[in-house]
Structures are given as C-alpha cells and as structure tokens.
Amino acid sequence: QPFSTDCIRAQFVLLFAEVFSELINKKSSSETHGNEETENDARVFMIEEYFNEFYMEQVSLKKLSKLLNLSERQTDRMIKKAFGVGFRQQLCKIRMMNAKKLLTDSNMEVAKIAEVCGYGSYNGFYLAFKEKTKMTPVQYREAFRNK
C-alpha cells in the first residue's frame, strides 16, 4: 500500500524529531539533562511541529498520541504542561492565529479561509472566530487589514 502524503509528512516530522533528540543528547551530559527529560523535550517539539504542519487538516489526539507512542491521556497532559491548554484548545489557537493572518494579509474569501484553516464548515469557523475575538471575520479584516 503506497504511503499517503500525510503519512510521509508525519514520518518526516518524526525523523526530524529523532535527529533533534540525538543532537540534544550529544550536547548535554546525562547528569544535567536526563534521557526522560530529553525525550519529553523532543515530544513537545514534535507536538508543536504536528500542530503547525497539520492544523488545516482533520487532526486528532488519537493520531498525535500514536505518533508520539503515548496514550491519549499522556499526550493531552504533555500538551497542557507545554502550552497551558489541552489538545482542542491548542488546535483552535493555532487555527485562529492563521485565520487572523489570512484575514489581514490576503484577499482570500472568508469561506476559503475557514476551509484552509481546517474548519469543516463556514458556520463553525464563524462561531468560533466570533467567540474568540468578539468580532466577525469580516469585522476583524476591516479593523486590522494590512493596507
């Protein structure tokens, strides 16, 4: 069975994280930076890369946990420790940040921005955006557009 693009990208992120982890191990002594802490640092890096790379797609805590070789509960705890919020909230934060950038830096239609940022429907995007910013996407664009 051929690899899907998502699978290849995920494997690339994991490979990069392994290389990153190895570099950390070589630069720090085992007395000052234990293996478990190094492994957790690499996992946090992988989590951040996963969000940044896949926020526009249908990501799940289950998929991320599988990539990290952790349980969903362990993964969510690690996300909360690293970012101060759980999986869903962090995903929403990344999506909102990118939606705001597209609203201010592009002429892309709002419905297309919703799609590009990983929202299944315009309505879901609209409601989430208004809840987080207290403005509609169009109001936000008009207020903060880079001219």
PDB file of C-alpha atoms in Angstrom:
ATOM      1  CA  GLN A   1       0.000   0.000   0.000  1.00  0.00           C
ATOM      2  CA  PRO A   2       1.559   3.314  -1.044  1.00  0.00           C
ATOM      3  CA  PHE A   3       2.205   5.951   1.591  1.00  0.00           C
ATOM      4  CA  SER A   4      -0.190   8.869   1.706  1.00  0.00           C
ATOM      5  CA  THR A   5       1.154  12.415   1.712  1.00  0.00           C
ATOM      6  CA  ASP A   6       0.022  12.798   5.343  1.00  0.00           C
ATOM      7  CA  CYS A   7       1.889   9.674   6.348  1.00  0.00           C
ATOM      8  CA  ILE A   8       5.072  10.808   4.608  1.00  0.00           C
ATOM      9  CA  ARG A   9       4.854  14.264   6.216  1.00  0.00           C
ATOM     10  CA  ALA A  10       4.250  12.734   9.646  1.00  0.00           C
ATOM     11  CA  GLN A  11       7.211  10.387   9.208  1.00  0.00           C
ATOM     12  CA  PHE A  12       9.389  13.326   8.173  1.00  0.00           C
ATOM     13  CA  VAL A  13       8.397  15.235  11.324  1.00  0.00           C
ATOM     14  CA  LEU A  14       9.183  12.165  13.436  1.00  0.00           C
ATOM     15  CA  LEU A  15      12.549  11.668  11.731  1.00  0.00           C
ATOM     16  CA  PHE A  16      13.399  15.319  12.265  1.00  0.00           C
ATOM     17  CA  ALA A  17      12.413  15.000  15.926  1.00  0.00           C
ATOM     18  CA  GLU A  18      14.673  11.950  16.312  1.00  0.00           C
ATOM     19  CA  VAL A  19      17.601  13.862  14.838  1.00  0.00           C
ATOM     20  CA  PHE A  20      16.784  16.810  17.084  1.00  0.00           C
ATOM     21  CA  SER A  21      16.668  14.495  20.107  1.00  0.00           C
ATOM     22  CA  GLU A  22      20.035  12.959  19.203  1.00  0.00           C
ATOM     23  CA  LEU A  23      21.600  16.411  18.915  1.00  0.00           C
ATOM     24  CA  ILE A  24      20.291  17.310  22.363  1.00  0.00           C
ATOM     25  CA  ASN A  25      21.718  14.077  23.792  1.00  0.00           C
ATOM     26  CA  LYS A  26      25.160  14.804  22.340  1.00  0.00           C
ATOM     27  CA  LYS A  27      25.230  18.424  23.530  1.00  0.00           C
ATOM     28  CA  SER A  28      24.138  17.787  27.096  1.00  0.00           C
ATOM     29  CA  SER A  29      25.528  15.447  29.682  1.00  0.00           C
ATOM     30  CA  SER A  30      23.283  12.764  31.087  1.00  0.00           C
ATOM     31  CA  GLU A  31      23.765  14.227  34.607  1.00  0.00           C
ATOM     32  CA  THR A  32      22.258  17.628  33.745  1.00  0.00           C
ATOM     33  CA  HIS A  33      19.681  16.586  31.193  1.00  0.00           C
ATOM     34  CA  GLY A  34      18.306  13.088  31.728  1.00  0.00           C
ATOM     35  CA  ASN A  35      17.009  10.847  28.964  1.00  0.00           C
ATOM     36  CA  GLU A  36      13.381  11.188  30.050  1.00  0.00           C
ATOM     37  CA  GLU A  37      13.584  14.977  30.021  1.00  0.00           C
ATOM     38  CA  THR A  38      15.280  14.919  26.611  1.00  0.00           C
ATOM     39  CA  GLU A  39      12.621  12.569  25.294  1.00  0.00           C
ATOM     40  CA  ASN A  40       9.889  14.878  26.608  1.00  0.00           C
ATOM     41  CA  ASP A  41      11.598  17.903  25.018  1.00  0.00           C
ATOM     42  CA  ALA A  42      11.662  16.067  21.702  1.00  0.00           C
ATOM     43  CA  ARG A  43       8.000  15.115  22.086  1.00  0.00           C
ATOM     44  CA  VAL A  44       6.999  18.712  22.847  1.00  0.00           C
ATOM     45  CA  PHE A  45       8.914  19.757  19.738  1.00  0.00           C
ATOM     46  CA  MET A  46       7.062  17.061  17.757  1.00  0.00           C
ATOM     47  CA  ILE A  47       3.712  18.251  19.159  1.00  0.00           C
ATOM     48  CA  GLU A  48       4.454  21.809  18.112  1.00  0.00           C
ATOM     49  CA  GLU A  49       5.506  20.676  14.626  1.00  0.00           C
ATOM     50  CA  TYR A  50       2.409  18.469  14.347  1.00  0.00           C
ATOM     51  CA  PHE A  51       0.106  21.403  15.132  1.00  0.00           C
ATOM     52  CA  ASN A  52       1.940  23.749  12.776  1.00  0.00           C
ATOM     53  CA  GLU A  53       2.058  21.248   9.933  1.00  0.00           C
ATOM     54  CA  PHE A  54      -1.394  19.665  10.194  1.00  0.00           C
ATOM     55  CA  TYR A  55      -3.684  22.339  11.761  1.00  0.00           C
ATOM     56  CA  MET A  56      -5.538  22.721   8.464  1.00  0.00           C
ATOM     57  CA  GLU A  57      -6.481  19.059   8.355  1.00  0.00           C
ATOM     58  CA  GLN A  58      -8.636  16.752  10.416  1.00  0.00           C
ATOM     59  CA  VAL A  59      -6.148  16.115  13.205  1.00  0.00           C
ATOM     60  CA  SER A  60      -6.943  14.168  16.321  1.00  0.00           C
ATOM     61  CA  LEU A  61      -5.487  13.483  19.722  1.00  0.00           C
ATOM     62  CA  LYS A  62      -5.558   9.798  18.810  1.00  0.00           C
ATOM     63  CA  LYS A  63      -3.353  10.311  15.718  1.00  0.00           C
ATOM     64  CA  LEU A  64      -0.909  12.511  17.605  1.00  0.00           C
ATOM     65  CA  SER A  65      -0.713  10.056  20.504  1.00  0.00           C
ATOM     66  CA  LYS A  66       0.071   7.241  18.106  1.00  0.00           C
ATOM     67  CA  LEU A  67       2.893   9.281  16.540  1.00  0.00           C
ATOM     68  CA  LEU A  68       4.323  10.016  19.994  1.00  0.00           C
ATOM     69  CA  ASN A  69       3.872   6.446  21.176  1.00  0.00           C
ATOM     70  CA  LEU A  70       1.906   7.690  24.197  1.00  0.00           C
ATOM     71  CA  SER A  71      -1.625   7.246  25.457  1.00  0.00           C
ATOM     72  CA  GLU A  72      -4.136   9.989  24.636  1.00  0.00           C
ATOM     73  CA  ARG A  73      -4.213  10.975  28.301  1.00  0.00           C
ATOM     74  CA  GLN A  74      -0.401  11.257  28.486  1.00  0.00           C
ATOM     75  CA  THR A  75      -0.340  13.279  25.280  1.00  0.00           C
ATOM     76  CA  ASP A  76      -3.034  15.670  26.459  1.00  0.00           C
ATOM     77  CA  ARG A  77      -1.215  16.128  29.785  1.00  0.00           C
ATOM     78  CA  MET A  78       2.024  16.879  27.942  1.00  0.00           C
ATOM     79  CA  ILE A  79       0.235  19.444  25.749  1.00  0.00           C
ATOM     80  CA  LYS A  80      -1.309  21.111  28.808  1.00  0.00           C
ATOM     81  CA  LYS A  81       2.069  21.273  30.516  1.00  0.00           C
ATOM     82  CA  ALA A  82       3.825  22.706  27.446  1.00  0.00           C
ATOM     83  CA  PHE A  83       1.158  25.121  26.184  1.00  0.00           C
ATOM     84  CA  GLY A  84      -1.138  25.723  29.160  1.00  0.00           C
ATOM     85  CA  VAL A  85      -4.204  24.322  27.368  1.00  0.00           C
ATOM     86  CA  GLY A  86      -5.406  20.946  26.122  1.00  0.00           C
ATOM     87  CA  PHE A  87      -5.300  19.491  22.615  1.00  0.00           C
ATOM     88  CA  ARG A  88      -8.535  21.032  21.285  1.00  0.00           C
ATOM     89  CA  GLN A  89      -7.787  24.476  22.704  1.00  0.00           C
ATOM     90  CA  GLN A  90      -4.240  24.484  21.286  1.00  0.00           C
ATOM     91  CA  LEU A  91      -5.520  23.382  17.883  1.00  0.00           C
ATOM     92  CA  CYS A  92      -8.100  26.175  17.959  1.00  0.00           C
ATOM     93  CA  LYS A  93      -5.426  28.689  18.973  1.00  0.00           C
ATOM     94  CA  ILE A  94      -3.205  27.712  16.019  1.00  0.00           C
ATOM     95  CA  ARG A  95      -6.140  27.796  13.599  1.00  0.00           C
ATOM     96  CA  MET A  96      -7.269  31.223  14.857  1.00  0.00           C
ATOM     97  CA  MET A  97      -3.763  32.636  14.603  1.00  0.00           C
ATOM     98  CA  ASN A  98      -3.523  31.520  10.980  1.00  0.00           C
ATOM     99  CA  ALA A  99      -7.048  32.696  10.150  1.00  0.00           C
ATOM    100  CA  LYS A 100      -6.254  36.158  11.539  1.00  0.00           C
ATOM    101  CA  LYS A 101      -3.106  36.324   9.442  1.00  0.00           C
ATOM    102  CA  LEU A 102      -5.005  35.353   6.287  1.00  0.00           C
ATOM    103  CA  LEU A 103      -7.776  37.842   7.048  1.00  0.00           C
ATOM    104  CA  THR A 104      -5.325  40.721   7.402  1.00  0.00           C
ATOM    105  CA  ASP A 105      -2.705  39.745   4.801  1.00  0.00           C
ATOM    106  CA  SER A 106      -4.791  38.358   1.930  1.00  0.00           C
ATOM    107  CA  ASN A 107      -7.897  38.943  -0.135  1.00  0.00           C
ATOM    108  CA  MET A 108      -8.981  35.328   0.267  1.00  0.00           C
ATOM    109  CA  GLU A 109     -12.702  34.846   0.790  1.00  0.00           C
ATOM    110  CA  VAL A 110     -13.679  34.178   4.399  1.00  0.00           C
ATOM    111  CA  ALA A 111     -15.265  30.828   3.486  1.00  0.00           C
ATOM    112  CA  LYS A 112     -11.986  29.755   1.840  1.00  0.00           C
ATOM    113  CA  ILE A 113     -10.031  30.865   4.916  1.00  0.00           C
ATOM    114  CA  ALA A 114     -12.309  28.695   7.061  1.00  0.00           C
ATOM    115  CA  GLU A 115     -11.568  25.726   4.799  1.00  0.00           C
ATOM    116  CA  VAL A 116      -7.813  26.394   4.621  1.00  0.00           C
ATOM    117  CA  CYS A 117      -7.603  26.670   8.416  1.00  0.00           C
ATOM    118  CA  GLY A 118      -9.179  23.270   8.945  1.00  0.00           C
ATOM    119  CA  TYR A 119     -12.765  24.129   9.788  1.00  0.00           C
ATOM    120  CA  GLY A 120     -15.322  21.701   8.419  1.00  0.00           C
ATOM    121  CA  SER A 121     -17.868  24.432   7.804  1.00  0.00           C
ATOM    122  CA  TYR A 122     -18.022  28.181   7.431  1.00  0.00           C
ATOM    123  CA  ASN A 123     -20.603  28.297  10.208  1.00  0.00           C
ATOM    124  CA  GLY A 124     -18.309  26.523  12.670  1.00  0.00           C
ATOM    125  CA  PHE A 125     -15.473  28.885  11.793  1.00  0.00           C
ATOM    126  CA  TYR A 126     -17.700  31.953  12.083  1.00  0.00           C
ATOM    127  CA  LEU A 127     -18.976  30.965  15.526  1.00  0.00           C
ATOM    128  CA  ALA A 128     -15.533  30.009  16.841  1.00  0.00           C
ATOM    129  CA  PHE A 129     -13.973  33.200  15.471  1.00  0.00           C
ATOM    130  CA  LYS A 130     -16.667  35.419  16.955  1.00  0.00           C
ATOM    131  CA  GLU A 131     -16.407  33.662  20.328  1.00  0.00           C
ATOM    132  CA  LYS A 132     -12.623  34.109  20.470  1.00  0.00           C
ATOM    133  CA  THR A 133     -12.319  37.649  19.071  1.00  0.00           C
ATOM    134  CA  LYS A 134     -15.740  39.164  19.828  1.00  0.00           C
ATOM    135  CA  MET A 135     -15.803  40.201  16.143  1.00  0.00           C
ATOM    136  CA  THR A 136     -16.968  38.563  12.946  1.00  0.00           C
ATOM    137  CA  PRO A 137     -14.228  37.605  10.479  1.00  0.00           C
ATOM    138  CA  VAL A 138     -15.260  40.489   8.179  1.00  0.00           C
ATOM    139  CA  GLN A 139     -15.186  42.991  11.060  1.00  0.00           C
ATOM    140  CA  TYR A 140     -11.749  41.707  12.047  1.00  0.00           C
ATOM    141  CA  ARG A 141     -10.485  42.069   8.481  1.00  0.00           C
ATOM    142  CA  GLU A 142     -11.800  45.626   8.224  1.00  0.00           C
ATOM    143  CA  ALA A 143     -10.313  46.611  11.580  1.00  0.00           C
ATOM    144  CA  PHE A 144      -6.859  45.054  11.164  1.00  0.00           C
ATOM    145  CA  ARG A 145      -6.235  44.741   7.425  1.00  0.00           C
ATOM    146  CA  ASN A 146      -2.668  45.468   6.337  1.00  0.00           C
ATOM    147  CA  LYS A 147      -3.059  48.137   3.725  1.00  0.00           C
TER     148      LYS A 147
END
